[in-house]
Tab-separated table of C-alpha atoms and ligand atoms in Angstrom:
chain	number	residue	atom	x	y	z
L	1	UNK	CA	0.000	0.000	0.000
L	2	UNK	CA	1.647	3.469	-1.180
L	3	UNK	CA	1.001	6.781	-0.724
L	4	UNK	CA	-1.870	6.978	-3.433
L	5	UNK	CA	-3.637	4.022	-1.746
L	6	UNK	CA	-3.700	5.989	1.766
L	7	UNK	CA	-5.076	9.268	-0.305
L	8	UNK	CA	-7.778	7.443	-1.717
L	9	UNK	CA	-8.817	6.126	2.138
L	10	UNK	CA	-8.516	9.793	3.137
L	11	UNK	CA	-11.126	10.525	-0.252
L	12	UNK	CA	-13.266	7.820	1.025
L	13	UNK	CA	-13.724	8.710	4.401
L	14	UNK	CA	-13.798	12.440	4.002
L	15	UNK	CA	-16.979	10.851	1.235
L	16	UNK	CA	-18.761	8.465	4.136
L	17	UNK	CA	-18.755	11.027	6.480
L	18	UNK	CA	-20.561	13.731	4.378
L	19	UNK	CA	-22.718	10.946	3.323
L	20	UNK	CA	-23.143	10.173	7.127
L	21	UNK	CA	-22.710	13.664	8.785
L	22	UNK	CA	-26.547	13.951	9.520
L	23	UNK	CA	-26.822	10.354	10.851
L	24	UNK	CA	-23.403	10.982	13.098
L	25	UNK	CA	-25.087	14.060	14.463
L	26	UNK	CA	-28.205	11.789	15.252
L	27	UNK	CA	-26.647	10.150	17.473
L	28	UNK	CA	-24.871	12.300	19.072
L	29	UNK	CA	-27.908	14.488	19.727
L	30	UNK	CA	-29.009	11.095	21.287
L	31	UNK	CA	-25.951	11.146	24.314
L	32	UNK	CA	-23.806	13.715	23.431
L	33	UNK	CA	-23.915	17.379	22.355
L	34	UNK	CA	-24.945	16.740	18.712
L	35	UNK	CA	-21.870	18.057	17.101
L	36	UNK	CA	-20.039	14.410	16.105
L	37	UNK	CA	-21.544	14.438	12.368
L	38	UNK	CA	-20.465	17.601	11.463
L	39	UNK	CA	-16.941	18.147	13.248
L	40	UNK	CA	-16.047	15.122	11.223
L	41	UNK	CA	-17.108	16.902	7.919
L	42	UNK	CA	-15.630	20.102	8.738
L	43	UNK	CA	-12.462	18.481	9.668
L	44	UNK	CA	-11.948	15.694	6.627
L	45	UNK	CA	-12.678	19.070	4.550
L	46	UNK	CA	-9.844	20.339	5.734
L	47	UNK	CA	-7.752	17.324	5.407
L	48	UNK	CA	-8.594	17.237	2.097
L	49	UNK	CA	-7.653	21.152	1.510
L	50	UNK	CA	-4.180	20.424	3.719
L	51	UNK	CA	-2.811	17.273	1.681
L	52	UNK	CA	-3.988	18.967	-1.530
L	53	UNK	CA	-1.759	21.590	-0.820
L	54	UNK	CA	0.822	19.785	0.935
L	55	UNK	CA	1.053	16.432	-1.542
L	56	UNK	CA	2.932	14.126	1.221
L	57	UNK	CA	5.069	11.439	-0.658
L	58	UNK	CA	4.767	9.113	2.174
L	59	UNK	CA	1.783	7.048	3.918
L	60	UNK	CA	3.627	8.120	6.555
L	61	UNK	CA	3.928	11.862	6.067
L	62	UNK	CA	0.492	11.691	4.955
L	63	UNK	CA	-1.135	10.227	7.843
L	64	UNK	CA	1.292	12.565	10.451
L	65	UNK	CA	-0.370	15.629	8.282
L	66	UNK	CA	-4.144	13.809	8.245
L	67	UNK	CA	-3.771	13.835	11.913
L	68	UNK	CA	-2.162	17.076	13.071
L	69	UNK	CA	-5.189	18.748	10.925
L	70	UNK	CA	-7.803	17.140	12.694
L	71	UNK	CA	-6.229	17.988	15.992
L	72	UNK	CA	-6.156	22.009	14.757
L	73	UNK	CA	-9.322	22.044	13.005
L	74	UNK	CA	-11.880	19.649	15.480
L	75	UNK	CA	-12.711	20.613	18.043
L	76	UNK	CA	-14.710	18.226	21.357
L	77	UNK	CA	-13.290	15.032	21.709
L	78	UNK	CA	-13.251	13.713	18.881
L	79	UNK	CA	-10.329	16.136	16.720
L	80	UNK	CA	-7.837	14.929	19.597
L	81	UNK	CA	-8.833	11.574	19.201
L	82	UNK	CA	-8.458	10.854	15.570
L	83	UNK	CA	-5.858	12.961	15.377
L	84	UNK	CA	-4.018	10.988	17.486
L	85	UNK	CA	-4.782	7.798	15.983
L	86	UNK	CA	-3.353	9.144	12.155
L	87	UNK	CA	-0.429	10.152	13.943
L	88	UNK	CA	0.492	7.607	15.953
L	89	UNK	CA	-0.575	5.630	12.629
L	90	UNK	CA	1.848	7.949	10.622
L	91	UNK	CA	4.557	7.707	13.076
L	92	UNK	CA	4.310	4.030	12.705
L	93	UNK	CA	4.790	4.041	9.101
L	94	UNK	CA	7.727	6.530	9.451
L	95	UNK	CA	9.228	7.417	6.039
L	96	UNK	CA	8.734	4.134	4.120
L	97	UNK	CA	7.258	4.158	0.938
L	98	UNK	CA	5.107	1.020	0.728
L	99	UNK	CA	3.591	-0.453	3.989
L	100	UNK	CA	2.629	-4.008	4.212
L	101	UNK	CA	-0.621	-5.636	5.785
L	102	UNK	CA	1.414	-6.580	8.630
L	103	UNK	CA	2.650	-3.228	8.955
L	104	UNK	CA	-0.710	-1.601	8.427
L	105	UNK	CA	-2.121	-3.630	11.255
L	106	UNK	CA	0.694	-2.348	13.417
L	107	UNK	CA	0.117	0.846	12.331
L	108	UNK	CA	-3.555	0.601	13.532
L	109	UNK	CA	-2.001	-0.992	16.819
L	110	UNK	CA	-0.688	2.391	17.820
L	111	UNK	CA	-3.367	4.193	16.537
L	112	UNK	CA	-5.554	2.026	18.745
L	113	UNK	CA	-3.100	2.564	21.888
L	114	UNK	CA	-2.908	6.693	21.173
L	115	UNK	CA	-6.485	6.795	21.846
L	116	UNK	CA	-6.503	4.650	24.665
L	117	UNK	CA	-3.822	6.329	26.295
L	118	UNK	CA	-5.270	10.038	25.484
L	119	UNK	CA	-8.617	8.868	25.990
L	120	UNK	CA	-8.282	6.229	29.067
L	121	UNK	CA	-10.905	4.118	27.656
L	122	UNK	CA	-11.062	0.493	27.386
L	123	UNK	CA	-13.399	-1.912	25.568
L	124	UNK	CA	-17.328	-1.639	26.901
L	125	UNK	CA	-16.710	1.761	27.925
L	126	UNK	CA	-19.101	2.737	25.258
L	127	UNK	CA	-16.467	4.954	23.198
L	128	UNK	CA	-14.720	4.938	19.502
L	129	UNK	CA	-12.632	1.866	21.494
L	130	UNK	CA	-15.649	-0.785	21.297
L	131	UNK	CA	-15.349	-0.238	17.198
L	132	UNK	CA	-12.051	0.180	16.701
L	133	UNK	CA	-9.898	-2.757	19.287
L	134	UNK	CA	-12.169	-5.338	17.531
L	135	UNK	CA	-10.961	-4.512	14.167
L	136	UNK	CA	-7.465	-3.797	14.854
L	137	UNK	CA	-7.815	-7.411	16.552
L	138	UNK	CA	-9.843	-9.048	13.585
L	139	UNK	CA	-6.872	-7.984	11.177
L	140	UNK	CA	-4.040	-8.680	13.089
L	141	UNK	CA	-5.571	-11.972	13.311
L	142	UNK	CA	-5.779	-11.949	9.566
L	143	UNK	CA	-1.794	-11.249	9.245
L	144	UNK	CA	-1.042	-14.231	11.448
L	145	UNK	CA	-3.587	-16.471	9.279
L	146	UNK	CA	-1.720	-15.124	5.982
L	147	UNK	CA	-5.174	-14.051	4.980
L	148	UNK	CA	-5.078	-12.115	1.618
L	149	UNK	CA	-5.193	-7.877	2.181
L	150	UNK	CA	-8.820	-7.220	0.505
L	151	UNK	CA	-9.966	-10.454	2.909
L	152	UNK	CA	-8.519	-9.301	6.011
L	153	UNK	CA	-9.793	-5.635	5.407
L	154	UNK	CA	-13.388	-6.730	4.998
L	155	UNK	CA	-12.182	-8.911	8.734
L	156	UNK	CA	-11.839	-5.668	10.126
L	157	UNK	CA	-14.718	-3.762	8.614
L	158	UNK	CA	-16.772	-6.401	9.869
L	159	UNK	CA	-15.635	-6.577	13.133
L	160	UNK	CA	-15.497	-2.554	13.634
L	161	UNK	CA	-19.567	-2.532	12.424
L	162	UNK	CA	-19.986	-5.438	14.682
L	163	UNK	CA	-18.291	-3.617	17.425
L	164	UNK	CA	-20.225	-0.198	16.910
L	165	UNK	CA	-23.332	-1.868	17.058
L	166	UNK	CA	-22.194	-3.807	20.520
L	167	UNK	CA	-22.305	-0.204	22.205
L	168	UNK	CA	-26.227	0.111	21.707
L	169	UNK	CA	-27.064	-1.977	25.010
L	170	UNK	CA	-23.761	-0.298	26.735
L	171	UNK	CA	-23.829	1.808	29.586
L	172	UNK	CA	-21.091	5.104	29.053
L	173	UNK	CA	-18.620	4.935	31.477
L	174	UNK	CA	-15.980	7.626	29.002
L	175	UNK	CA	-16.840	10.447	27.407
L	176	UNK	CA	-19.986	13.530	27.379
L	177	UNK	CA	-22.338	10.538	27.193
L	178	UNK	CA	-20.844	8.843	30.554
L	179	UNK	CA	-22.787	11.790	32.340
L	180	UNK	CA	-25.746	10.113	31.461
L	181	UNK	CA	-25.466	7.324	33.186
L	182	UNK	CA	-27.912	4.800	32.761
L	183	UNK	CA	-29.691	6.588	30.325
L	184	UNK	CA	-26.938	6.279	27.439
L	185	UNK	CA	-28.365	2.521	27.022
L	186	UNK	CA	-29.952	2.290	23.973
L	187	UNK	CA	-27.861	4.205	21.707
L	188	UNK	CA	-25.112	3.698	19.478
L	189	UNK	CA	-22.078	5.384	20.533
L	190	UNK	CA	-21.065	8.244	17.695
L	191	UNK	CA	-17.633	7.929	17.670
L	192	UNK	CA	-18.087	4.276	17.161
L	193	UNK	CA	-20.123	4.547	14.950
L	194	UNK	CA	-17.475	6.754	12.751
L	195	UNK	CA	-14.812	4.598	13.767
L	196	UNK	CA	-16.744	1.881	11.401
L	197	UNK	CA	-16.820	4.514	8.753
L	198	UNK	CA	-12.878	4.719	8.669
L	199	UNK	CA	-12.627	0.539	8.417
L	200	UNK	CA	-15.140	0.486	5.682
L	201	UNK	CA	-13.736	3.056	4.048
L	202	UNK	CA	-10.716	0.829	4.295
L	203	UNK	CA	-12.241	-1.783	2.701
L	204	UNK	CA	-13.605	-0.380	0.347
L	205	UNK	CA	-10.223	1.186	-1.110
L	206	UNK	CA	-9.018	-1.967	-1.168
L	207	UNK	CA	-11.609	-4.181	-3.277
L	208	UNK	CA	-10.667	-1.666	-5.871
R	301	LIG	MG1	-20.233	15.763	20.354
């Protein structure tokens, strides 16, 4: 995977979330401050402004730049969050010009731990988490199995929807929708819920 493949998942996500934004906001308007749907949009617009200006010529570079924008241009939660995960993705990658799946799903690894550790939330906390540890899981299973990429990438799309869906019966112990309590049962949680968007988006890059 080069940098052109990592552009296009940057396209596709800044795509599903537009095409999403409204839903996103749903349910955050549900247990959070109805905002999640269209930070997102405003800050994968500007992603897409800052590499179009910027052309990276490394996943790496790219991802590092994908991140630091979110973290200037979102605000809540949620900028910080993703941020960190594209960075800590980005960091991973450092200046190589091809990654591997293996190295993609360590990539995603320390994504996945930059959130945890910014965040401190852990699985059934009802957070971005609950999506995202299943499908880093799902395709560093895949590596180990020598599952094909385009296989192991639907693995982790799966798992991520399966995982956003999970948080509907979960009670928020992280996050705006924690001070809920038990009323944040019964909801899917937002940033989960985009979290799925990224993997798909994922996925759907690579069945191209
Ligand atoms: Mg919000």
């Amino acid at each position: 995977m080069n940098t052109q493949f990592f552009a296009a998942w940057i396209e596709e996500i800044a795509a599903a979330v537009r095409s999403r934004r409204d839903h996103l906001t749903q349910l955050d308007a549900a247990i959070g401050d109805a905002d999640h749907g269209a930070n997102l949009d405003r800050g994968f617009t500007a992603v897409r402004e800052a590499l179009a200006a910027a052309s990276p010529q490394t996943p790496g570079a790219l991802l590092v730049l994908v991140g630091s924008t979110l973290i200037r241009k979102v605000g809540g939660a949620s900028g910080p969050l993703y941020g960190t995960a594209f960075r800590e993705m980005g960091k991973a990658f450092g200046d190589a010009a091809e990654v591997s799946l293996a190295e993609l799903s360590t990539g995603l690894n320390a994504a996945l731990s930059g959130v945890q550790r910014l965040g401190a939330a852990a699985e059934g906390d009802k957070t971005m988490v609950d999506a995202f540890a299943p499908a880093a899981d799902a395709l560093a299973q895949a590596v180990r199995d020598g599952v094909k990429p385009q296989e192991a990438l639907e693995a982790a799309a799966s798992a991520a929807e399966q995982g956003a869906k999970a948080t509907v019966p979960l009670q928020a112990r992280k996050g705006r929708a924690s001070y809920l309590g038990p009323r944040s049962v019964g909801h899917e949680d937002p940033g989960a819920a985009s979290t799925a968007l990224l993997f798909g988006a994922l996925r759907t890059v690579a069945a191209r």
